[in-house]
Short mmCIF file of C-alpha atoms in Angstrom, two decimals:
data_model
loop_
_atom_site.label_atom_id
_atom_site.label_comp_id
_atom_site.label_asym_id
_atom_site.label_seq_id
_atom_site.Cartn_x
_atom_site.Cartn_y
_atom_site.Cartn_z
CA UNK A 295 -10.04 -23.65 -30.40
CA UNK A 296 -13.32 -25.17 -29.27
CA UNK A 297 -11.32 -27.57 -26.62
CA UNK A 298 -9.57 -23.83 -25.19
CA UNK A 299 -13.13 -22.55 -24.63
CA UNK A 300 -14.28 -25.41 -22.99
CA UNK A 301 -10.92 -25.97 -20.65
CA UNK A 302 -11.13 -21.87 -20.10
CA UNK A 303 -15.03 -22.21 -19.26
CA UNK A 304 -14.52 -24.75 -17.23
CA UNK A 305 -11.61 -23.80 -15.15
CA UNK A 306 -13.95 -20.09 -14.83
CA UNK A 307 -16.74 -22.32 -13.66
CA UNK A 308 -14.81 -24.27 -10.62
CA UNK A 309 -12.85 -20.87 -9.17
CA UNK A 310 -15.26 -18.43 -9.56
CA UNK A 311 -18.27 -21.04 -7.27
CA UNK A 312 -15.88 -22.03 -4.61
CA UNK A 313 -16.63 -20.73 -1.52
CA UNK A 314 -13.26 -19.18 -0.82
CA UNK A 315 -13.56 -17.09 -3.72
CA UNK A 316 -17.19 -15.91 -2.84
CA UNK A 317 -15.98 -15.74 0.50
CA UNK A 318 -12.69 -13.79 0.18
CA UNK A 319 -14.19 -11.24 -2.57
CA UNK A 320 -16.80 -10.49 -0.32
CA UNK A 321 -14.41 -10.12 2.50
CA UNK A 322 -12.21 -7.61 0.59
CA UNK A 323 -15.34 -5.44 -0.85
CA UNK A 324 -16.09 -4.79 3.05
CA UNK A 325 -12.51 -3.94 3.45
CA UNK A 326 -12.57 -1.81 0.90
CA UNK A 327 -15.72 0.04 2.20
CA UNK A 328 -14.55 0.13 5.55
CA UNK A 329 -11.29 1.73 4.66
CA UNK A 330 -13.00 4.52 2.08
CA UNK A 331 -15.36 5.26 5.48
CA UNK A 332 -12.60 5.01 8.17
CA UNK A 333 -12.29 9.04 8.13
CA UNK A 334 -16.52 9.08 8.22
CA UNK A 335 -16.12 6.22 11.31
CA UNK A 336 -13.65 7.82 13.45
CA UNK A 337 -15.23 10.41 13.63
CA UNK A 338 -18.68 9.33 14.61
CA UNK A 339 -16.25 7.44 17.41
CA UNK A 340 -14.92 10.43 18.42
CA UNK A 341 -16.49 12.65 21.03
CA UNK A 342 -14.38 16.09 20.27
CA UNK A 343 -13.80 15.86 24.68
CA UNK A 344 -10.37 18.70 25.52
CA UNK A 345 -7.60 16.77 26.87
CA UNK A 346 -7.27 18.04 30.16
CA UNK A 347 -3.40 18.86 31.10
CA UNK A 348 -2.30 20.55 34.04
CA UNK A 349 0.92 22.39 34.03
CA UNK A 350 3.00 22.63 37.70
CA UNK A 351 4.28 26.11 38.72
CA UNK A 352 7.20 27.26 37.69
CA UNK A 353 8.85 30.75 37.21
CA UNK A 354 8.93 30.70 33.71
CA UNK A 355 5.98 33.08 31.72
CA UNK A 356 5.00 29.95 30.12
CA UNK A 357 2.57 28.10 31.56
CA UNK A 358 0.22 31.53 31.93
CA UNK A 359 0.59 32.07 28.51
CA UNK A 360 -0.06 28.58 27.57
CA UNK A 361 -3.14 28.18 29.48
CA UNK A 362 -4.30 31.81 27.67
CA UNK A 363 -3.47 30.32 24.30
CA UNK A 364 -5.64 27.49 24.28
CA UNK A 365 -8.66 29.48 26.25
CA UNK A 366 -8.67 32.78 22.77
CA UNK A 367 -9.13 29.32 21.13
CA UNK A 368 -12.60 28.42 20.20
CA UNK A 369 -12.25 24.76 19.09
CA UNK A 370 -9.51 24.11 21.43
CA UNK A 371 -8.23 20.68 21.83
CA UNK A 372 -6.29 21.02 24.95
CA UNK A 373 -7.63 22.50 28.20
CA UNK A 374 -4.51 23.67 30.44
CA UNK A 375 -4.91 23.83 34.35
CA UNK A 376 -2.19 25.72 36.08
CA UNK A 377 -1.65 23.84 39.51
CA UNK A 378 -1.33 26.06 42.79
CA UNK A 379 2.53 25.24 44.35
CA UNK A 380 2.36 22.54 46.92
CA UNK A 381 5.78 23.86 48.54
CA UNK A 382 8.08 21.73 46.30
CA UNK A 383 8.47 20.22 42.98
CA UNK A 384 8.47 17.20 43.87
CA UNK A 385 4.89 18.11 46.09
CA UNK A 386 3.79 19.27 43.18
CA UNK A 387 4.91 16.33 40.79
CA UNK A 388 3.04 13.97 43.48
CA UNK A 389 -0.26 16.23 42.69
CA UNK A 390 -0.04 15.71 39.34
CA UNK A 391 0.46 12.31 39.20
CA UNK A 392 -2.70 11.81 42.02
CA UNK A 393 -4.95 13.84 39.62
CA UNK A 394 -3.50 11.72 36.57
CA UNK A 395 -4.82 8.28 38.16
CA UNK A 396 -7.49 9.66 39.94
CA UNK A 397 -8.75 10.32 36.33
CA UNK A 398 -9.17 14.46 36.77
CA UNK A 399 -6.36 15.20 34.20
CA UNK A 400 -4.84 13.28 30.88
CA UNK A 401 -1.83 14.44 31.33
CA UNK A 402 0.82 16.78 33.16
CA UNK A 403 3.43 19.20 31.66
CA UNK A 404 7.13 19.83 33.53
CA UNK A 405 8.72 23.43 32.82
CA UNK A 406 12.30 22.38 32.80
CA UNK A 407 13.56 25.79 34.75
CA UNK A 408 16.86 26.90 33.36
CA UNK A 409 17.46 30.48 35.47
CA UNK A 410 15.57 32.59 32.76
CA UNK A 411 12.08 33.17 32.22
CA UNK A 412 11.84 31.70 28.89
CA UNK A 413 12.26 28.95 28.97
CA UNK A 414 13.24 25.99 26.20
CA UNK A 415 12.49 22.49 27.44
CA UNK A 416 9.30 20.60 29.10
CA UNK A 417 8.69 17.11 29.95
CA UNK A 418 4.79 16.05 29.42
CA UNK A 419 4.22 12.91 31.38
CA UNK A 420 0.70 10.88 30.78
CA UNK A 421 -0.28 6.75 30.98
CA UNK A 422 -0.55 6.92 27.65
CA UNK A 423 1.48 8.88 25.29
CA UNK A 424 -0.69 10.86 22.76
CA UNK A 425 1.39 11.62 19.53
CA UNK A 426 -1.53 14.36 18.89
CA UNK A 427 -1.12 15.47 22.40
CA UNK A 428 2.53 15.73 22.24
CA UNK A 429 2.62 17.88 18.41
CA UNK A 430 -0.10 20.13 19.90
CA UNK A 431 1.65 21.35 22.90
CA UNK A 432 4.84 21.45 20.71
CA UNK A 433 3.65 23.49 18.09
CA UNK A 434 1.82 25.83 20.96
CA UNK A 435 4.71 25.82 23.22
CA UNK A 436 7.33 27.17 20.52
CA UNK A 437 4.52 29.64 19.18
CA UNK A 438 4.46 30.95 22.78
CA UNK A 439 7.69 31.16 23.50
CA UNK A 440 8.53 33.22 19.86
CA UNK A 441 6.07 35.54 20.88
CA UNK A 442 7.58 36.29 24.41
CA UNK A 443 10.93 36.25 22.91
CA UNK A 444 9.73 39.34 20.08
CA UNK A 445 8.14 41.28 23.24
CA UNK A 446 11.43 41.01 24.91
CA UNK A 447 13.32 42.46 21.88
CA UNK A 448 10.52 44.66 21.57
CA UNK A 449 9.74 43.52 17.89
CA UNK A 450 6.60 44.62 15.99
CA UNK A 451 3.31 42.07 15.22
CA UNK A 452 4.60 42.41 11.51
CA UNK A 453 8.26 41.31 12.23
CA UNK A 454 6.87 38.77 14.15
CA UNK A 455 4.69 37.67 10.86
CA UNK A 456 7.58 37.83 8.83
CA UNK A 457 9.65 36.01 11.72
CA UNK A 458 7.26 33.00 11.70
CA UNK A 459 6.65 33.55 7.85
CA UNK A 460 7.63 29.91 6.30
CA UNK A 461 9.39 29.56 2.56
CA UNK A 462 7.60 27.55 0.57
CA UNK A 463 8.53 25.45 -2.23
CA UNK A 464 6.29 24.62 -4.91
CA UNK A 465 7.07 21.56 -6.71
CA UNK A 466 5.94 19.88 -10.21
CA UNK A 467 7.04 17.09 -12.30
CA UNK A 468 7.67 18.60 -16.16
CA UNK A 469 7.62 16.27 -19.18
CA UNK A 470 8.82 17.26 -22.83
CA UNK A 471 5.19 16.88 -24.31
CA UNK A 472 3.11 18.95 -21.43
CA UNK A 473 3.35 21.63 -19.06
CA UNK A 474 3.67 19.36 -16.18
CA UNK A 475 1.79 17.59 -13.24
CA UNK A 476 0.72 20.27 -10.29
CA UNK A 477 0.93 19.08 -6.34
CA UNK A 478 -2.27 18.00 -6.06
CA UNK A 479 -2.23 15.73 -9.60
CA UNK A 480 1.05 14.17 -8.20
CA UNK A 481 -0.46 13.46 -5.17
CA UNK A 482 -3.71 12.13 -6.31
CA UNK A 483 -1.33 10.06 -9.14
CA UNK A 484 0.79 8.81 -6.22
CA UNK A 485 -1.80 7.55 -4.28
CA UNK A 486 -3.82 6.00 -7.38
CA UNK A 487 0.23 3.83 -8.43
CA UNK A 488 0.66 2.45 -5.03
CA UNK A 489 -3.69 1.10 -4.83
CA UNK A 490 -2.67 -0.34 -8.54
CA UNK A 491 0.73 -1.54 -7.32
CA UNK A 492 -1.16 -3.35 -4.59
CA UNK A 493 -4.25 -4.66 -6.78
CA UNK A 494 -0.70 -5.51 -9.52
CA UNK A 495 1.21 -7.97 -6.71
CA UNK A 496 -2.31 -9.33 -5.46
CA UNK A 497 -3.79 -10.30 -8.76
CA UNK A 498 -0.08 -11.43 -10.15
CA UNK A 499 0.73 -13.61 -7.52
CA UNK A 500 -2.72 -14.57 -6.50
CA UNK A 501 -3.90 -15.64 -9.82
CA UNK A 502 -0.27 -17.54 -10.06
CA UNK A 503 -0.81 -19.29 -7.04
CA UNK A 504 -4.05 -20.34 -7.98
CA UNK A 505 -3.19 -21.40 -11.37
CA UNK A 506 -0.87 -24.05 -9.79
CA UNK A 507 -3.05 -25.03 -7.24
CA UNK A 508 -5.83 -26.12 -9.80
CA UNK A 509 -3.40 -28.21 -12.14
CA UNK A 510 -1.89 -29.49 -8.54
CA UNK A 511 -6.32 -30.48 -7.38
CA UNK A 512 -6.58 -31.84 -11.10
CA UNK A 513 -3.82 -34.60 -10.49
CA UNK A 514 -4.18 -34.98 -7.39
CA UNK A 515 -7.87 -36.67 -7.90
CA UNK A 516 -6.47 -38.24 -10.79
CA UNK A 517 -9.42 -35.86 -13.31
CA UNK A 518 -5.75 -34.98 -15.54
CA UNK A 519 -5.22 -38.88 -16.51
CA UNK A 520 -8.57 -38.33 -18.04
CA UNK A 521 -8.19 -35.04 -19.48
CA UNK A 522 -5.34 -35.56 -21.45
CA UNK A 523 -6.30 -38.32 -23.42
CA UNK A 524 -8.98 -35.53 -25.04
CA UNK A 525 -7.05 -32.35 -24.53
CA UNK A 526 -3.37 -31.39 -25.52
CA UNK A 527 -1.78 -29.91 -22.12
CA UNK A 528 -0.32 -26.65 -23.93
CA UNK A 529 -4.00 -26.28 -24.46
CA UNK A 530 -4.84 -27.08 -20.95
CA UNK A 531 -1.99 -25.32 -19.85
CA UNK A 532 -3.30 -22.09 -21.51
CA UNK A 533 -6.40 -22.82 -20.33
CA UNK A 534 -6.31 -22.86 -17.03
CA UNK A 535 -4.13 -19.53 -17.44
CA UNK A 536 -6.54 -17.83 -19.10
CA UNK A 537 -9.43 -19.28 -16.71
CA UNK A 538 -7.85 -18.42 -13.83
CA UNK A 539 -7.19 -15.12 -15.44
CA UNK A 540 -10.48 -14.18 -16.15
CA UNK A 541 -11.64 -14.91 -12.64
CA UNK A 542 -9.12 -12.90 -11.39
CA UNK A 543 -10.48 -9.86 -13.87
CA UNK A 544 -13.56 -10.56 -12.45
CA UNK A 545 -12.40 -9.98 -8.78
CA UNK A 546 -10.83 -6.69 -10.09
CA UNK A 547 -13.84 -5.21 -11.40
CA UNK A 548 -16.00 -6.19 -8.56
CA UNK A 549 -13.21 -4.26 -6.18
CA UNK A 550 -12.86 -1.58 -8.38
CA UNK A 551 -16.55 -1.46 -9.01
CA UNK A 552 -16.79 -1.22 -5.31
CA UNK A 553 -14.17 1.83 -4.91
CA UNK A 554 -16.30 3.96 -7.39
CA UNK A 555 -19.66 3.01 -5.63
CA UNK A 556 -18.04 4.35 -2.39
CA UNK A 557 -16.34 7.53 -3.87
CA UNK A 558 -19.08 8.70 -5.59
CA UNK A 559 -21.36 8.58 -2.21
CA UNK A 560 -22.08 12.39 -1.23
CA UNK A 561 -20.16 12.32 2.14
CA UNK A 562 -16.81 10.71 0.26
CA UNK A 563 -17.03 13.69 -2.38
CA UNK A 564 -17.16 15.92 0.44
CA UNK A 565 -14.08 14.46 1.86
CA UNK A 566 -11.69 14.55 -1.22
CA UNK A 567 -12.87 18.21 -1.91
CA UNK A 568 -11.74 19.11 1.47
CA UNK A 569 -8.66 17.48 0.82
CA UNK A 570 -7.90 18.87 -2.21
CA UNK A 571 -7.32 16.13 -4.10
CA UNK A 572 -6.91 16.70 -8.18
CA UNK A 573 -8.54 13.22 -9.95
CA UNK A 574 -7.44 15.29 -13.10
CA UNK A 575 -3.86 14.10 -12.06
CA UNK A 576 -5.27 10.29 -13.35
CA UNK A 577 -4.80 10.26 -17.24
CA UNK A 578 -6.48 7.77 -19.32
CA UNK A 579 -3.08 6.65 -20.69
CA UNK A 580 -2.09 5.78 -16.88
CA UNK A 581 -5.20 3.28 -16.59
CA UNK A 582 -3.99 1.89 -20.27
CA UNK A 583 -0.36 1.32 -19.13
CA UNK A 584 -2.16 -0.47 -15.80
CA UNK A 585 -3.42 -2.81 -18.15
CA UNK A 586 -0.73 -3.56 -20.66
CA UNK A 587 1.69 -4.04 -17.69
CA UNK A 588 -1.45 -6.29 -15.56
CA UNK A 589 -1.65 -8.88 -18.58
CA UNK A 590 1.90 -8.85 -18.77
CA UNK A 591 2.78 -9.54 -15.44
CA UNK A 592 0.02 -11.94 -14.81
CA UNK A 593 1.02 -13.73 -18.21
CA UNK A 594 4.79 -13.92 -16.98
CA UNK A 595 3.99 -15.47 -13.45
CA UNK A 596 1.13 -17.51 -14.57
CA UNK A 597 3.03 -19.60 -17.02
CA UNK A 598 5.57 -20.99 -14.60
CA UNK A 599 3.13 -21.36 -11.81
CA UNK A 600 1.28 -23.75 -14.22
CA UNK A 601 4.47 -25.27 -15.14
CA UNK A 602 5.73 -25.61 -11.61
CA UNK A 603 1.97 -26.88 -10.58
CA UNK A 604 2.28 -29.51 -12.81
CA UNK A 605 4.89 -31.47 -11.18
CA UNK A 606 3.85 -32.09 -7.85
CA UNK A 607 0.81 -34.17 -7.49
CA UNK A 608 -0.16 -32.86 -4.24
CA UNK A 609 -1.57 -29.79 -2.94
CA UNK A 610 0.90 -30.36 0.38
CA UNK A 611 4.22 -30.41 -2.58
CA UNK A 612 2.70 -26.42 -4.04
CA UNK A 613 4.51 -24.46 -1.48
CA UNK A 614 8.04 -25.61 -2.25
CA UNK A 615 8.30 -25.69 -5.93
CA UNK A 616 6.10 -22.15 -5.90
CA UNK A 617 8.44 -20.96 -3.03
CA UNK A 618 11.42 -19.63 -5.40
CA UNK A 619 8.26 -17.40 -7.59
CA UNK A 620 7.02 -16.18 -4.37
CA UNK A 621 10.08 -15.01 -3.12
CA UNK A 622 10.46 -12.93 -6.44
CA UNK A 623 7.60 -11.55 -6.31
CA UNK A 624 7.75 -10.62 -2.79
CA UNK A 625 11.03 -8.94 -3.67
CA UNK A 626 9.56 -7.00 -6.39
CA UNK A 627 6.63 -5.48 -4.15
CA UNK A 628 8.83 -4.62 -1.42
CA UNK A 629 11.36 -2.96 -4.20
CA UNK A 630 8.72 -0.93 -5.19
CA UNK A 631 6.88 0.43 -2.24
CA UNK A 632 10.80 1.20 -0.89
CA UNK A 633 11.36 2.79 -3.76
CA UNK A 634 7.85 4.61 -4.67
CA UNK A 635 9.20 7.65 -3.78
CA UNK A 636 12.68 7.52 -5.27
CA UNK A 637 11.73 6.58 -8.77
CA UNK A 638 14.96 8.28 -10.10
CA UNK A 639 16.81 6.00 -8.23
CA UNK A 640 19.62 3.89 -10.70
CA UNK A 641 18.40 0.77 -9.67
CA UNK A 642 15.05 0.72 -10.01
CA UNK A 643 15.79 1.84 -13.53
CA UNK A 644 17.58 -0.93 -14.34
CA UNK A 645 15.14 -3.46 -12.89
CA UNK A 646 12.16 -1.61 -14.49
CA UNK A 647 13.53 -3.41 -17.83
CA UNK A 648 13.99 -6.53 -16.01
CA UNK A 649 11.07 -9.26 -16.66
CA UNK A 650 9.04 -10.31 -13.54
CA UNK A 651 10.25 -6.66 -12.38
CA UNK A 652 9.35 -4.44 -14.93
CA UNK A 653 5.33 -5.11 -14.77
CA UNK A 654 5.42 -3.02 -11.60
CA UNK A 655 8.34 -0.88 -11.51
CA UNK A 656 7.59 0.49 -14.97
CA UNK A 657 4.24 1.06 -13.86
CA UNK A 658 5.45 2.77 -11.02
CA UNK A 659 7.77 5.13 -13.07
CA UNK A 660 5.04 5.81 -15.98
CA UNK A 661 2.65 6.76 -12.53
CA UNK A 662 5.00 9.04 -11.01
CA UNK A 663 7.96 9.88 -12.65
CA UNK A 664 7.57 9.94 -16.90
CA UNK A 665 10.03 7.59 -18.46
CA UNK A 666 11.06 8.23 -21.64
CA UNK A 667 8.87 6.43 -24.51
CA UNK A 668 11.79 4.29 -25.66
CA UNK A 669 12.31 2.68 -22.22
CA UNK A 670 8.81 2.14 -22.15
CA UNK A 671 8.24 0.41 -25.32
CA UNK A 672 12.15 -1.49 -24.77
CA UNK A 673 10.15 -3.14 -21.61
CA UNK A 674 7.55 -3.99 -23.20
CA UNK A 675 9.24 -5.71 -26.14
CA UNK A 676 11.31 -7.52 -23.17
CA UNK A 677 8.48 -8.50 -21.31
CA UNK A 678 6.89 -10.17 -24.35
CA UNK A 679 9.96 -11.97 -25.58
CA UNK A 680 10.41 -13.05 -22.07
CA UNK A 681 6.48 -14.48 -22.14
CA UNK A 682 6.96 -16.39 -25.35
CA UNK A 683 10.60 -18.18 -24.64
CA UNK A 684 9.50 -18.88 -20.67
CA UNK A 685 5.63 -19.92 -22.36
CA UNK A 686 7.82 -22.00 -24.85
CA UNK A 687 9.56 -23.80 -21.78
CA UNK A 688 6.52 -23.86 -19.40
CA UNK A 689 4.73 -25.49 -21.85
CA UNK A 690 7.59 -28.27 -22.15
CA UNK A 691 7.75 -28.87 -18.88
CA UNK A 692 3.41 -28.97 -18.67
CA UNK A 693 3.80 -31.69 -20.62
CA UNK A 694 5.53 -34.06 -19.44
CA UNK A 695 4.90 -33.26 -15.73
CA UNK A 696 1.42 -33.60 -16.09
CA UNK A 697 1.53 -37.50 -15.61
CA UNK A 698 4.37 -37.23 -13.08
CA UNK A 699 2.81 -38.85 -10.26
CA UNK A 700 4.73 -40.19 -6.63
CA UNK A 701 7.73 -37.80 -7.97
CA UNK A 702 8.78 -34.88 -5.74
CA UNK A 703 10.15 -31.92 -8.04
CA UNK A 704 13.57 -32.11 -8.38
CA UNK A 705 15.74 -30.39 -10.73
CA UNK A 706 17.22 -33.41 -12.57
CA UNK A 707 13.31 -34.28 -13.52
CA UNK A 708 12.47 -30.61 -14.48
CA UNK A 709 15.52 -30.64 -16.75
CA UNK A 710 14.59 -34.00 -18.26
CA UNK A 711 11.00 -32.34 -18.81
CA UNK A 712 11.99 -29.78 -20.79
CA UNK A 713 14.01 -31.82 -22.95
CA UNK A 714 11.63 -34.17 -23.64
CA UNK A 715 10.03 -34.14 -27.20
#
């Protein structure tokens, strides 16, 4: 037990003072902040100046209407200027366009005329296309034209309200022991699954990598030959799992420690109120299934990262026995951000019980869509089994590829490995 400590202490020691651990935590903590602030810097960027569009004559009611819109308005985003007919459209298309480069306008709007007086189609021209631009004049184009439309039936203001009146659906997720999530917990759940999805396939695959990498370092400079005459390798196998591990918690809490600093500033509190957002949808059982399903996805990848670390003997051999683990777990991120908002789907059940897929996609079910407590405790009696037999074989082939030097991994050497006693 003593010679765990000291192989776990000591693999802690070397990750935790290299410089691209100091350097790459520190880089993601300003990422972090940076992201939590990008509404706050935006809009200390942004100078609140109207987009100026002109609109060219036409015979429709339209354009009058639209530049009457946006002047009742008292925040208005848009500022329309009606241009005076130059004779022709395409005289007055050449205006437009002179203004547009001579910098006087950001943009010019086409009434597509169609014989009536209402009418249904534009073309907004500009060097660059604004989406915000383009959904503003939309959404004020089709108001306008439903309101000239009305007058021409002669409907009332209420008809018109009840014309324009939207049917809403209000939606919640309903579980056999409670009354249910509400919008705003689903939301505020939905968002909190896919920050832990991405903190689950960073700190999996990461600490993975990383684990092979050091036993790779270790042989490479020849430090194993010398270890293992005082150390078993299962325990230095575990070791440097459990090392590496720790470091990686570390790196969590610091980035989690840094999301709370930044949430609970004044200006951030501000923000979520005014969107709304429900924290009350995070449940302490949530943050407990994040951390049964971290230490058993991080277990699971770990162990044959240190197995497949150990036989290669340089750090220029890690990328192509690691390359098969790394395509897996690749395929189980992308699986689950496709998929985050289809949780139901048939698939995704059957891969949440499948080990190396289940740490995330039965997280991502628990978060958002309430399996069944069976299904959750059948993964995670899966998921162990699945650590012990591929621990049991890792460990096999950590011991006898820890002295395999000058070899490139082959599959004939990894079978004799694991059948060696």
């Amino acid at each position: 037990m003593n010679k765990l400590g000291s192989v776990i202490r000591f693999t802690f020691r070397s990750q935790a003072r290299t410089k691209g651990f100091m350097i790459g935590t520190g880089f993601f903590v300003l990422l972090i902040t940076i992201g939590i602030h990008l509404p706050l810097i935006l809009q200390a960027f942004n100078l609140d100046d109207e987009d100026m569009v002109a609109v060219l004559p036409s015979a429709s009611m339209i354009p009058a209407s639209l530049q009457m819109f946006y002047a009742q308005q008292e925040d208005a985003s848009l500022s329309i200027i009606l241009l005076d007919d130059q004779g022709s459209q395409e005289a007055n298309e050449q205006l437009a366009k002179k203004m547009l480069f001579d910098g006087e306008i950001d943009g010019y709007l086409i009434i597509q005329e169609d014989g009536s007086e209402l009418a249904s189609t534009a073309q907004y021209k500009a060097k660059d296309i604004d989406s915000g631009v383009l959904q503003d004049l939309q959404i004020a184009l089709q108001l306008i034209r439903t309101g000239l439309v009305a007058e021409k039936l002669e409907l009332s203001g209420d008809d018109l309200v009840e014309l324009n009146r939207s049917f809403l659906i209000h939606s919640s997720i309903v579980t056999e022991s409670d009354e249910g999530k509400s919008e705003g917990q689903v939301a505020m759940t939905f968002i909190f699954v896919i920050v832990m999805l991405t903190l689950l396939f960073m700190s999996i695959f990461g600490g993975g990598a990383m684990v092979a990498t050091e036993v790779s370092s270790e042989k490479s400079s020849r430090v194993m030959e010398i270890l293992i005459t005082s150390v078993k390798p299962l325990t230095q196998m575990f070791g440097k799992v459990i090392g590496v591990f720790l470091v990686g918690l570390v790196q969590m809490l610091i980035y989690l420690a840094a999301v709370a600093i930044n949430l609970m500033l004044p200006h951030n509190r501000d923000a979520f109120a005014f969107f709304e957002m429900d924290l009350s949808g995070i449940s302490a059982s949530l943050a407990i299934f994040f951390i049964l399903f971290y230490l058993i996805g991080y277990f699971s990848y770990a162990v044959m990262f240190a197995a497949a670390g150990s036989i290669v003997s340089r750090n220029e051999d890690i990328s192509q026995v690691i390359s098969p683990l790394t395509v897996i777990s690749l395929a189980v991120f992308y699986v689950a951000i496709f998929s985050i908002s289809n949780t139901g789907a048939a698939y995704v059940e059957v891969l949440s019980f499948v080990p190396l897929f289940s740490p995330i996609l039965m997280f991502m079910r628990i978060g958002i869509s309430n399996p069944a407590v069976w299904e959750i405790a059948l993964a995670l009696v899966i998921n162990v089994a699945f650590i012990i037999l591929v621990g049991w074989f890792a460990a096999k082939i950590y011991r006898a590829g820890v002295l395999m030097y000058g070899k490139k991994p082959a599959l004939k050497e990894v079978w004799k490995a694991m059948r060696y006693r």
